[in-house]
Coordinates of C-alpha atoms in Angstrom, one line a residue:
Chain A
M1 CA 0.2 0.1 -0.2
T2 CA 2.7 2.4 0.9
D3 CA 6.3 2.8 -0.5
L4 CA 7.8 4.8 2.6
P5 CA 11.7 5.3 2.5
S6 CA 14.1 3.8 5.1
T7 CA 15.9 7.1 5.3
V8 CA 15.4 11.0 4.5
E9 CA 17.7 13.6 3.5
I10 CA 16.4 16.5 5.3
R11 CA 17.8 19.7 3.6
E12 CA 17.6 22.8 6.2
E13 CA 16.8 26.0 4.2
G14 CA 15.9 28.1 7.1
P15 CA 18.6 30.5 7.1
R16 CA 18.3 31.2 3.2
E17 CA 14.7 31.7 3.3
G18 CA 14.1 32.9 6.7
F19 CA 16.8 36.2 6.5
Q20 CA 15.5 37.0 3.0
I21 CA 12.0 37.7 4.2
E22 CA 12.3 38.8 7.7
P23 CA 12.6 42.7 8.0
G24 CA 15.5 42.8 9.8
P25 CA 18.4 44.0 9.7
I26 CA 19.9 41.0 11.8
P27 CA 23.3 41.1 12.8
T28 CA 25.8 38.7 10.5
D29 CA 27.0 37.5 13.6
R30 CA 23.4 36.1 14.6
K31 CA 23.0 34.7 11.1
V32 CA 26.2 32.8 11.4
A33 CA 25.2 31.7 15.1
L34 CA 22.1 29.9 13.7
V35 CA 23.9 28.2 10.9
D36 CA 26.2 26.9 13.5
A37 CA 23.5 25.9 16.0
L38 CA 22.3 23.9 12.9
S39 CA 25.6 22.5 12.1
A40 CA 25.3 20.8 15.5
T41 CA 21.9 19.3 15.2
G42 CA 23.0 16.1 12.7
L43 CA 21.8 17.9 9.7
H44 CA 23.6 16.8 7.0
H45 CA 22.4 19.8 4.3
I46 CA 22.1 23.4 5.4
Q47 CA 21.5 26.0 2.9
V48 CA 23.2 29.2 4.5
C49 CA 22.4 32.1 2.2
S50 CA 21.3 33.7 -1.0
F51 CA 23.6 35.4 -3.4
V52 CA 20.9 37.7 -5.0
S53 CA 20.8 41.5 -5.5
P54 CA 20.9 43.3 -2.1
K55 CA 18.3 45.7 -3.7
L56 CA 15.9 43.2 -4.4
V57 CA 16.3 41.3 -1.1
P58 CA 18.3 43.5 1.4
G59 CA 18.5 40.9 4.0
W60 CA 20.8 39.0 2.1
A61 CA 23.3 42.0 1.4
D62 CA 25.9 40.3 3.8
A63 CA 25.9 37.1 2.2
E64 CA 29.7 36.7 1.4
A65 CA 30.3 37.5 5.6
V66 CA 27.7 34.8 6.7
V67 CA 29.2 32.3 4.3
A68 CA 33.1 33.3 5.5
G69 CA 32.0 33.4 9.4
F70 CA 30.3 29.7 10.2
A71 CA 32.4 27.2 11.2
P72 CA 32.0 24.2 8.8
R73 CA 31.5 21.0 10.4
P74 CA 32.6 17.8 8.7
G75 CA 29.6 15.6 7.4
V76 CA 27.7 18.6 6.6
T77 CA 27.3 19.7 3.2
Y78 CA 26.5 23.6 2.9
T79 CA 24.7 25.3 0.0
A80 CA 23.3 28.7 -1.3
L81 CA 21.1 29.7 -3.8
W82 CA 21.6 32.0 -6.8
F83 CA 19.9 32.7 -9.8
N84 CA 22.4 34.1 -12.6
A85 CA 26.0 34.1 -13.6
A86 CA 26.6 36.9 -11.0
G87 CA 25.4 34.9 -8.1
L88 CA 27.3 32.0 -9.3
N89 CA 30.3 33.8 -9.3
R90 CA 29.8 35.2 -5.7
A91 CA 29.4 31.6 -4.7
L92 CA 32.5 30.2 -6.6
A93 CA 34.4 32.5 -4.5
F94 CA 33.6 29.9 -1.4
K95 CA 33.7 26.7 -3.4
D96 CA 35.9 25.7 -0.4
R97 CA 32.9 26.1 2.2
L98 CA 30.1 25.2 -0.2
K99 CA 28.9 22.8 -2.6
V100 CA 28.2 24.7 -5.5
E101 CA 26.1 23.1 -8.1
G102 CA 23.8 24.7 -10.4
A103 CA 19.8 24.2 -11.1
V104 CA 17.4 24.9 -14.0
T105 CA 14.7 27.2 -12.6
V106 CA 11.4 27.0 -14.5
V107 CA 8.2 28.1 -13.3
A108 CA 4.7 26.1 -13.7
S109 CA 2.7 29.2 -14.0
E110 CA 3.2 32.1 -16.0
A111 CA 1.8 35.0 -13.7
F112 CA 4.2 33.8 -10.9
S113 CA 7.1 33.8 -13.5
L114 CA 6.4 37.5 -13.9
K115 CA 5.8 38.1 -10.1
N116 CA 8.8 36.2 -9.0
L117 CA 11.3 36.4 -11.7
N118 CA 10.3 39.7 -13.5
R119 CA 10.2 38.1 -17.1
D120 CA 7.5 35.8 -18.7
R121 CA 8.3 31.9 -19.0
A122 CA 9.9 32.1 -22.6
K123 CA 12.0 34.6 -21.1
N124 CA 12.8 32.8 -18.4
L125 CA 13.7 29.9 -20.5
E126 CA 16.2 32.0 -22.5
A127 CA 17.6 33.3 -19.2
Q128 CA 18.1 29.8 -18.0
R129 CA 20.0 28.8 -21.3
A130 CA 22.4 31.4 -20.3
N131 CA 22.4 30.3 -17.0
V132 CA 23.3 26.9 -17.6
A133 CA 26.0 27.8 -20.2
A134 CA 27.6 30.0 -17.4
H135 CA 27.6 27.2 -15.1
L136 CA 29.5 24.9 -17.4
A137 CA 31.7 27.5 -18.5
A138 CA 32.9 27.7 -15.0
G139 CA 32.9 23.9 -14.8
V140 CA 30.0 23.6 -12.6
A141 CA 27.4 20.7 -12.3
V142 CA 23.9 21.5 -13.3
P143 CA 22.1 18.2 -12.0
R144 CA 18.6 19.6 -11.0
I145 CA 15.6 21.1 -12.0
S146 CA 13.7 23.5 -9.8
V147 CA 9.9 23.9 -10.6
Q148 CA 8.3 26.8 -8.8
A149 CA 4.4 27.1 -8.2
A150 CA 4.3 23.4 -8.9
F151 CA 1.1 22.8 -7.0
G152 CA -1.1 26.3 -7.3
C153 CA -0.7 30.2 -8.0
N154 CA -1.8 33.3 -5.8
Y155 CA -2.0 35.0 -9.2
S156 CA -3.2 32.3 -11.6
G157 CA -5.1 29.7 -9.4
D158 CA -4.9 26.3 -9.7
V159 CA -2.0 24.6 -11.8
P160 CA -2.6 21.8 -13.6
P161 CA -0.2 18.8 -13.3
A162 CA 0.3 19.0 -17.2
K163 CA 1.7 22.6 -16.4
V164 CA 4.5 20.8 -14.1
V165 CA 5.0 18.3 -17.0
E166 CA 5.3 21.1 -19.3
A167 CA 7.8 23.2 -17.2
L168 CA 10.0 19.9 -16.7
A169 CA 9.9 19.3 -20.4
D170 CA 11.1 22.6 -20.9
A171 CA 14.1 22.2 -18.3
F172 CA 15.0 18.8 -20.0
A173 CA 15.1 20.3 -23.4
I174 CA 17.5 22.8 -22.1
G175 CA 19.7 20.6 -20.7
A176 CA 19.5 18.2 -23.8
E177 CA 20.9 21.2 -25.9
Q178 CA 23.6 21.6 -23.5
G179 CA 24.2 17.7 -23.0
L180 CA 23.4 18.1 -19.4
T181 CA 21.9 14.8 -17.6
L182 CA 19.4 16.4 -15.3
R183 CA 18.8 13.5 -12.5
E184 CA 16.6 15.4 -10.1
A185 CA 13.8 17.5 -9.6
T186 CA 12.7 20.0 -7.0
L187 CA 8.8 20.3 -6.7
A188 CA 8.0 23.6 -4.8
D189 CA 4.8 24.7 -3.5
T190 CA 6.0 28.2 -3.5
M191 CA 2.4 29.7 -2.4
G192 CA 1.0 26.8 -0.2
W193 CA -1.6 25.4 -2.8
A194 CA -0.5 21.5 -2.2
T195 CA -2.7 19.2 -0.5
P196 CA -2.3 15.2 0.0
A197 CA -4.8 14.6 -3.3
R198 CA -2.7 17.3 -5.4
I199 CA 1.0 15.6 -4.4
E200 CA -0.4 12.3 -5.2
R201 CA -1.8 13.4 -8.6
V202 CA 1.3 15.9 -9.9
L203 CA 3.6 13.0 -8.8
G204 CA 2.1 10.6 -10.4
E205 CA 2.0 12.6 -13.8
V206 CA 5.6 13.3 -13.4
R207 CA 6.6 9.8 -12.7
A208 CA 4.7 8.5 -15.6
R209 CA 6.6 10.3 -17.8
W210 CA 10.3 10.3 -16.0
P211 CA 10.2 7.5 -13.7
D212 CA 13.6 7.6 -13.0
L213 CA 13.5 11.5 -11.8
S214 CA 14.5 11.7 -8.2
L215 CA 12.2 14.1 -6.4
I216 CA 12.3 16.4 -3.9
L217 CA 9.5 18.3 -2.3
H218 CA 9.8 21.9 -0.9
L219 CA 6.8 22.6 0.8
H220 CA 5.5 25.5 2.6
D221 CA 2.9 25.4 5.4
T222 CA 1.0 28.0 4.5
R223 CA -2.6 26.8 5.0
G224 CA -1.7 23.8 7.9
L225 CA -1.6 21.1 5.5
G226 CA 2.4 21.3 5.1
I227 CA 2.8 18.1 7.0
A228 CA 0.1 16.2 5.5
N229 CA 1.6 17.2 2.3
A230 CA 4.9 15.7 3.4
H231 CA 3.3 12.6 4.6
A232 CA 1.9 12.2 1.1
G233 CA 5.2 12.2 -0.1
L234 CA 6.8 10.0 2.0
R235 CA 4.2 7.4 1.2
L236 CA 5.0 7.7 -2.4
G237 CA 8.6 7.1 -1.7
V238 CA 10.0 10.6 -1.8
S239 CA 12.9 10.8 0.3
R240 CA 14.3 14.4 0.1
F241 CA 12.5 17.5 1.7
D242 CA 13.6 21.1 1.8
T243 CA 12.3 22.2 5.2
T244 CA 13.2 25.2 7.4
V245 CA 13.9 25.0 11.3
G246 CA 10.7 26.9 13.1
G247 CA 9.0 27.4 9.8
L248 CA 11.1 30.5 9.1
G249 CA 10.6 31.8 5.8
G250 CA 7.9 32.5 3.1
C251 CA 8.2 33.8 -0.2
P252 CA 8.6 37.7 -0.3
F253 CA 6.6 37.7 -3.9
A254 CA 3.6 35.5 -3.3
G255 CA 1.4 38.3 -2.1
Q256 CA 0.6 37.1 1.0
P257 CA 2.5 39.1 3.9
G258 CA 2.5 37.4 7.1
A259 CA 1.7 33.7 5.8
P260 CA 3.5 31.3 7.5
G261 CA 6.7 29.8 6.0
N262 CA 8.2 26.4 4.8
I263 CA 7.1 23.1 6.4
A264 CA 9.2 23.5 10.0
T265 CA 12.1 21.1 10.0
E266 CA 11.2 19.7 13.6
E267 CA 7.8 18.8 12.6
L268 CA 9.1 16.7 9.4
V269 CA 11.9 15.1 11.8
L270 CA 9.4 13.9 14.3
L271 CA 6.8 12.8 11.7
C272 CA 9.8 10.3 10.0
E273 CA 11.4 9.4 13.6
E274 CA 8.0 8.3 14.9
M275 CA 7.2 6.3 11.7
G276 CA 10.3 4.9 12.0
I277 CA 12.3 6.8 9.0
A278 CA 16.0 7.5 10.1
T279 CA 16.9 11.4 9.8
G280 CA 19.8 11.4 12.0
I281 CA 19.1 14.3 13.5
D282 CA 18.8 15.3 17.3
L283 CA 15.3 16.6 17.6
E284 CA 16.0 18.1 21.0
A285 CA 19.0 20.3 19.6
L286 CA 16.9 21.1 16.5
V287 CA 14.2 22.6 18.5
E288 CA 16.6 24.3 20.8
A289 CA 18.2 25.8 17.2
G290 CA 14.5 26.5 16.4
R291 CA 14.2 28.7 19.8
L292 CA 17.3 30.3 18.8
A293 CA 16.0 31.3 15.6
E294 CA 13.1 33.1 17.1
D295 CA 15.2 34.9 19.1
V296 CA 17.5 35.7 16.2
V297 CA 14.7 37.1 14.1
G298 CA 12.6 38.5 17.0
R299 CA 9.2 37.0 16.5
T300 CA 7.3 34.0 17.5
L301 CA 8.1 31.3 14.6
P302 CA 5.0 29.0 13.4
S303 CA 6.6 25.7 14.6
T304 CA 4.4 24.5 17.2
M305 CA 7.1 22.0 18.8
L306 CA 9.0 25.1 19.8
R307 CA 6.1 25.7 22.2
S308 CA 5.1 22.1 23.1
G309 CA 8.7 20.4 23.2
T310 CA 9.7 16.8 21.7
L311 CA 7.8 13.6 22.6
A312 CA 11.3 12.1 24.0
R313 CA 11.5 14.8 27.0
F314 CA 7.9 13.6 27.9
R315 CA 9.1 10.0 27.4
Q316 CA 12.1 10.6 29.5
A317 CA 10.0 12.1 32.3
A318 CA 7.3 9.4 32.4
Chain B
M1 CA -6.2 1.8 -1.2
T2 CA -8.4 4.3 0.7
D3 CA -11.7 4.4 2.1
L4 CA -12.4 8.2 2.1
P5 CA -15.9 9.0 3.1
S6 CA -18.0 11.3 0.9
T7 CA -19.2 13.7 3.8
V8 CA -17.9 14.5 6.9
E9 CA -19.4 15.8 10.0
I10 CA -17.2 18.2 11.8
R11 CA -18.1 18.9 15.4
E12 CA -17.0 22.6 16.2
E13 CA -15.4 22.8 19.9
G14 CA -14.0 26.3 19.5
P15 CA -16.2 28.1 22.3
R16 CA -16.0 25.0 24.7
E17 CA -12.2 24.3 24.2
G18 CA -11.1 28.0 23.9
F19 CA -12.8 29.5 26.9
Q20 CA -11.7 26.8 29.1
I21 CA -8.1 27.8 29.0
E22 CA -7.9 31.1 27.8
P23 CA -7.1 33.4 31.0
G24 CA -9.8 35.9 30.4
P25 CA -12.0 36.9 31.7
I26 CA -14.0 37.3 28.4
P27 CA -17.3 39.1 28.3
T28 CA -20.2 36.9 27.9
D29 CA -21.5 38.9 25.3
R30 CA -18.1 38.2 23.3
K31 CA -18.7 34.3 23.8
V32 CA -22.2 34.4 22.4
A33 CA -21.2 36.6 19.3
L34 CA -18.5 33.7 18.4
V35 CA -21.2 31.3 18.7
D36 CA -23.5 32.8 16.7
A37 CA -20.9 33.6 14.2
L38 CA -20.2 29.8 13.8
S39 CA -23.7 29.3 13.5
A40 CA -23.8 31.0 10.3
T41 CA -21.0 29.2 8.7
G42 CA -22.7 26.1 7.8
L43 CA -21.4 24.2 10.6
H44 CA -24.0 21.8 11.9
H45 CA -22.5 21.1 15.3
I46 CA -21.4 23.2 17.7
Q47 CA -20.3 22.8 21.5
V48 CA -21.0 25.8 23.0
C49 CA -19.6 25.4 26.8
S50 CA -18.6 23.1 29.8
F51 CA -20.8 22.5 32.6
V52 CA -18.3 22.3 34.8
S53 CA -17.2 23.3 38.4
P54 CA -16.2 27.3 38.4
K55 CA -13.4 26.6 41.0
L56 CA -11.8 23.9 38.5
V57 CA -12.6 25.9 35.0
P58 CA -13.6 29.6 36.1
G59 CA -13.4 30.7 32.0
W60 CA -17.2 28.5 32.2
A61 CA -18.3 30.4 35.4
D62 CA -21.0 32.1 33.1
A63 CA -21.9 28.8 31.0
E64 CA -25.7 29.6 31.8
A65 CA -25.7 32.9 30.5
V66 CA -23.8 31.9 27.0
V67 CA -26.4 29.2 26.6
A68 CA -28.9 31.6 27.4
G69 CA -27.5 33.9 25.2
F70 CA -27.0 32.9 21.6
A71 CA -29.3 32.5 18.9
P72 CA -30.1 28.9 17.9
R73 CA -30.1 28.5 14.1
P74 CA -32.5 25.9 12.8
G75 CA -30.4 22.8 11.3
V76 CA -27.4 23.3 13.9
T77 CA -27.3 21.1 16.7
Y78 CA -25.6 22.6 19.8
T79 CA -24.0 20.6 22.7
A80 CA -22.5 21.3 25.8
L81 CA -19.9 19.0 28.1
W82 CA -20.3 17.9 31.4
F83 CA -18.5 15.2 33.8
N84 CA -21.0 14.4 36.5
A85 CA -24.8 14.6 37.7
A86 CA -24.4 18.3 38.8
G87 CA -23.1 19.0 35.1
L88 CA -26.1 17.1 33.7
N89 CA -28.7 18.8 35.7
R90 CA -27.3 22.2 34.5
A91 CA -27.5 21.0 30.9
L92 CA -30.9 19.7 31.5
A93 CA -32.3 23.2 32.2
F94 CA -31.6 24.0 28.8
K95 CA -32.8 21.2 26.8
D96 CA -34.8 23.1 24.4
R97 CA -31.6 24.8 23.2
L98 CA -29.0 22.2 23.4
K99 CA -28.8 18.1 22.4
V100 CA -28.3 16.4 25.8
E101 CA -26.9 13.3 25.7
G102 CA -24.4 11.6 27.8
A103 CA -21.1 9.9 27.4
V104 CA -18.9 7.3 29.2
T105 CA -15.7 9.0 29.5
V106 CA -12.6 6.5 30.3
V107 CA -9.0 7.1 30.0
A108 CA -6.2 5.2 28.5
S109 CA -3.5 6.4 30.7
E110 CA -3.7 5.7 34.4
A111 CA -1.4 8.9 35.0
F112 CA -3.5 11.4 33.1
S113 CA -6.6 10.2 34.9
L114 CA -5.3 11.0 37.9
K115 CA -4.4 14.7 36.6
N116 CA -7.2 15.5 34.4
L117 CA -9.9 13.7 36.7
N118 CA -8.2 13.2 39.7
R119 CA -9.1 9.7 40.3
D120 CA -7.6 6.6 39.2
R121 CA -8.9 4.5 36.5
A122 CA -10.9 2.2 38.7
K123 CA -12.1 5.4 40.4
N124 CA -13.1 6.6 37.3
L125 CA -15.4 3.5 36.5
E126 CA -16.9 3.9 39.4
A127 CA -17.8 7.4 38.9
Q128 CA -19.0 6.6 35.2
R129 CA -20.9 4.0 36.6
A130 CA -23.0 6.4 38.8
N131 CA -22.9 9.0 36.0
V132 CA -24.8 6.7 33.2
A133 CA -27.4 5.7 35.9
A134 CA -27.7 9.5 36.8
H135 CA -28.3 9.9 32.9
L136 CA -30.6 7.2 32.5
A137 CA -32.8 8.1 35.3
A138 CA -33.3 11.6 33.7
G139 CA -34.3 9.8 30.5
V140 CA -30.9 10.9 29.0
A141 CA -29.5 8.7 26.2
V142 CA -25.8 7.8 26.8
P143 CA -24.9 6.7 23.2
R144 CA -20.9 7.6 23.3
I145 CA -17.7 6.6 24.8
S146 CA -15.1 9.0 25.3
V147 CA -11.6 7.8 25.4
Q148 CA -9.0 10.2 26.9
A149 CA -5.2 10.0 26.2
A150 CA -5.8 7.5 23.4
F151 CA -2.6 8.1 21.8
G152 CA -0.1 9.0 24.2
C153 CA 0.4 10.7 27.7
N154 CA 2.8 13.6 28.9
Y155 CA 2.7 11.6 32.2
S156 CA 3.1 7.8 31.1
G157 CA 4.8 8.0 27.5
D158 CA 3.5 6.0 24.8
V159 CA -0.2 4.5 25.3
P160 CA -0.3 1.2 23.7
P161 CA -3.2 0.6 21.8
A162 CA -4.4 -2.5 24.1
K163 CA -4.7 0.1 26.4
V164 CA -7.4 1.9 24.4
V165 CA -8.9 -1.2 23.7
E166 CA -9.2 -2.1 27.5
A167 CA -10.6 1.5 28.0
L168 CA -13.5 0.5 25.5
A169 CA -14.2 -2.8 27.4
D170 CA -14.3 -1.1 30.3
A171 CA -16.9 1.4 29.0
F172 CA -18.8 -1.2 27.2
A173 CA -18.8 -3.4 30.6
I174 CA -20.3 -0.2 32.5
G175 CA -22.8 0.0 29.5
A176 CA -23.9 -3.5 29.7
E177 CA -24.5 -3.7 33.1
Q178 CA -27.3 -0.8 32.5
G179 CA -28.7 -2.4 29.3
L180 CA -26.9 0.6 27.0
T181 CA -26.1 0.2 23.7
L182 CA -22.9 2.2 22.9
R183 CA -22.7 2.9 19.2
E184 CA -20.1 5.6 19.0
A185 CA -16.6 6.2 20.3
T186 CA -14.4 9.3 20.7
L187 CA -10.7 8.7 20.6
A188 CA -9.2 11.8 21.6
D189 CA -5.2 12.5 21.4
T190 CA -5.3 15.1 24.2
M191 CA -1.9 15.6 24.7
G192 CA -0.7 15.6 21.0
W193 CA 1.1 12.3 20.8
A194 CA -0.6 11.0 17.2
T195 CA 1.0 10.4 14.4
P196 CA -0.5 8.9 11.1
A197 CA 1.2 5.5 11.8
R198 CA -0.4 5.7 15.3
I199 CA -3.9 6.6 14.0
E200 CA -3.6 3.5 11.6
R201 CA -2.5 1.0 14.6
V202 CA -5.2 2.2 17.0
L203 CA -7.9 2.3 14.8
G204 CA -7.1 -0.9 13.2
E205 CA -7.1 -2.5 16.8
V206 CA -10.4 -1.1 17.9
R207 CA -12.0 -1.7 14.7
A208 CA -11.1 -5.6 14.7
R209 CA -12.6 -5.8 18.1
W210 CA -15.8 -3.7 17.3
P211 CA -16.2 -3.5 13.4
D212 CA -19.4 -1.4 14.0
L213 CA -18.3 1.0 16.3
S214 CA -18.7 4.7 14.9
L215 CA -15.5 6.7 15.5
I216 CA -14.8 10.2 16.3
L217 CA -11.3 11.5 16.1
H218 CA -10.6 14.5 18.4
L219 CA -7.1 15.7 17.5
H220 CA -4.7 18.4 19.0
D221 CA -2.4 20.0 16.7
T222 CA 0.3 19.8 19.4
R223 CA 3.3 19.1 17.4
G224 CA 2.1 20.1 13.8
L225 CA 1.0 16.8 13.1
G226 CA -2.4 17.2 13.5
I227 CA -3.7 17.9 9.9
A228 CA -1.7 14.8 8.7
N229 CA -3.5 12.6 11.5
A230 CA -7.0 13.9 10.4
H231 CA -5.9 12.9 6.7
A232 CA -4.7 9.5 7.9
G233 CA -8.5 9.1 9.8
L234 CA -10.2 10.4 6.6
R235 CA -8.2 7.7 4.5
L236 CA -9.6 4.8 6.8
G237 CA -12.8 6.2 6.4
V238 CA -13.3 8.2 9.4
S239 CA -16.1 10.7 9.0
R240 CA -16.5 12.5 12.4
F241 CA -14.0 14.9 13.6
D242 CA -14.0 17.4 16.7
T243 CA -12.2 20.6 15.6
T244 CA -11.7 24.1 16.7
V245 CA -11.9 27.5 15.0
G246 CA -8.6 29.2 14.7
G247 CA -7.1 26.2 16.9
L248 CA -8.8 27.4 19.9
G249 CA -8.0 25.4 23.0
G250 CA -5.9 22.9 24.7
C251 CA -6.0 21.0 27.8
P252 CA -5.3 22.9 30.9
F253 CA -4.2 19.5 32.7
A254 CA -1.5 18.3 29.8
G255 CA 1.3 19.9 31.6
Q256 CA 2.2 22.0 28.8
P257 CA 1.2 25.5 28.8
G258 CA 1.3 27.4 25.6
A259 CA 1.1 24.5 23.3
P260 CA -1.3 25.2 20.4
G261 CA -5.0 23.7 20.8
N262 CA -7.3 21.5 18.7
I263 CA -6.8 21.1 15.0
A264 CA -8.4 24.0 13.3
T265 CA -11.7 23.7 11.8
E266 CA -10.8 26.1 8.7
E267 CA -7.8 23.5 8.2
L268 CA -9.8 20.3 8.3
V269 CA -12.6 22.1 5.8
L270 CA -9.9 23.2 3.4
L271 CA -8.4 19.3 3.3
C272 CA -11.9 17.9 3.1
E273 CA -13.2 20.4 0.3
E274 CA -10.0 20.0 -1.8
M275 CA -10.1 16.1 -1.7
G276 CA -13.6 16.3 -2.7
I277 CA -15.5 15.5 0.6
A278 CA -18.4 18.1 1.2
T279 CA -18.6 19.4 4.3
G280 CA -21.4 22.0 3.8
I281 CA -19.3 24.7 5.5
D282 CA -18.8 28.3 4.0
L283 CA -14.6 28.4 4.6
E284 CA -14.6 31.9 4.1
A285 CA -17.1 32.6 6.8
L286 CA -15.3 30.5 8.9
V287 CA -12.2 32.1 8.5
E288 CA -13.8 35.4 9.3
A289 CA -15.3 33.5 12.7
G290 CA -11.8 32.6 13.3
R291 CA -10.7 36.1 13.1
L292 CA -13.6 37.2 15.3
A293 CA -12.2 34.4 17.8
E294 CA -8.8 36.0 18.0
D295 CA -10.3 39.4 18.6
V296 CA -12.3 37.9 21.5
V297 CA -9.6 36.2 23.1
G298 CA -7.1 39.1 22.4
R299 CA -4.4 37.0 21.0
T300 CA -2.9 35.3 17.5
L301 CA -4.5 31.7 17.3
P302 CA -2.2 29.2 15.7
S303 CA -4.3 28.7 12.6
T304 CA -2.3 29.5 9.7
M305 CA -5.4 30.1 7.4
L306 CA -6.0 33.1 9.4
R307 CA -3.1 34.5 8.3
S308 CA -2.9 33.4 4.6
G309 CA -6.7 33.4 3.5
T310 CA -8.6 30.9 1.7
L311 CA -7.4 29.3 -1.9
A312 CA -11.0 30.4 -3.1
R313 CA -10.1 34.1 -2.6
F314 CA -7.0 33.8 -4.7
R315 CA -9.0 31.7 -7.5
Q316 CA -11.6 34.3 -7.7
A317 CA -8.6 37.0 -7.9
A318 CA -7.0 34.9 -10.6

């Protein structure tokens, strides 16, 4: 009946997602402190910053200082996000600290492409062609596709699964032109439209077309269904998820200020561990990192476990 | 693979759960305003108050005034909660406005029985015997069993499914002594220990023993898994759920002050409607009632949809 994975890879994006949307300013050393706390939790993947225009995303004007400042921990892969050659070059300056890999970013909604990337889907494909070429010229691998707005869009409403397939096909076409093997794809519920049924439908259609494509789910908990959606993904054998500690984040261009952010890392870890799926993460340390994140951003984060504590704590006391 | 129900019965408990735990004092007319707002949303079941000792639960010292004050709407069933003959008598004074039915309340954790009911399980069974007799003497039906701490306990840790079966068997035995037919049972995750896997396990064991027992899930969203747990229940054909608008509530005796409350009505309605399961509820009106609830209690409630708005709103604008 289910195809549960035996282990999951949790890709922590709290620093990158969180600090891009918080009003701030947040001192650089506090951002570094959060990355260091996350490094000590057993997480194996941490996205530490965004190399984007400081005009568009002032919260990441200090990206270089954050990357230079954290203490890399053996066994942890640190990544960053960027969308163009300029961002790539900033990342490459830190290739001793960051795993530098590119992605082909496509959008399943024309309206969101205009809002978030400031160009329509056709223009974005042109930009992605140039972006891939820049990566290859710099000797940087591009193994992944990222599909934004894969489950719905605040500007265009429901996104048919066929649009996700079309966006992926566009990305594969760009890859084929340049001799790339795209092995993995992130399906992002950027604006929180996913439901378990929609996860099943979209994953079903994508897998029917590309059965060997490794899928990553990037979920937001915009309307309370985030963990139910992750569970639907787990049941379908998805073993890689993007999350944020404390539920940090939210998209600055999604048109719903105040909406909750990504699914909380600690809630997904709890779900997995209680289902017998190993994460390798110390949940108690992660909850403490979430509380630190609240202190750093100066507000209460949406994660419920920061209020309630872990089950382990109650089990020990029982 | 699944046994999804075609309709669900959502039993709104926001007023009762919420006002028992809020520090208050909250003016009676504000409580009444929330009940009236909920009545206009399409909800068919609303629990309006608790007839409990004002010493133990000061927030419900005005239970009578609330029940006398709201405007009953045709087609809506209004209920209340009580735990003994004194509470029953207070409810009976309003039998023109309330559906007065009793329940046999049992606890799957000895430790929680002592904390919440101030008596051990054996003493609770004695009390339940007297309670059932009082109901029957007053001509009041007792169709339901309520199992507290059915998925775990902050004081005793994990609760084996066998303990739930044992608690139900105790309740059936009391019923049998007094010639009762107990047709339905509420399984309450009082302290937020449930996971989808645990829901499946407990429901499986209960149904193996009593295949015809109609089950109601009463879930708390203590650690972010509440809606995933409801989804697991839906997949197993559960069609009745207790919820609270805005995620009001939380148990005053659960030992985790500040923890989130019950699953939010609007999040369950969204989940159901997006899966094609009819609820009969106007989600936009419900979200407005949730915002009123925040205004009444004077704090931000955990429900994410109060921040993000409904999908319908974005669909219309698209």
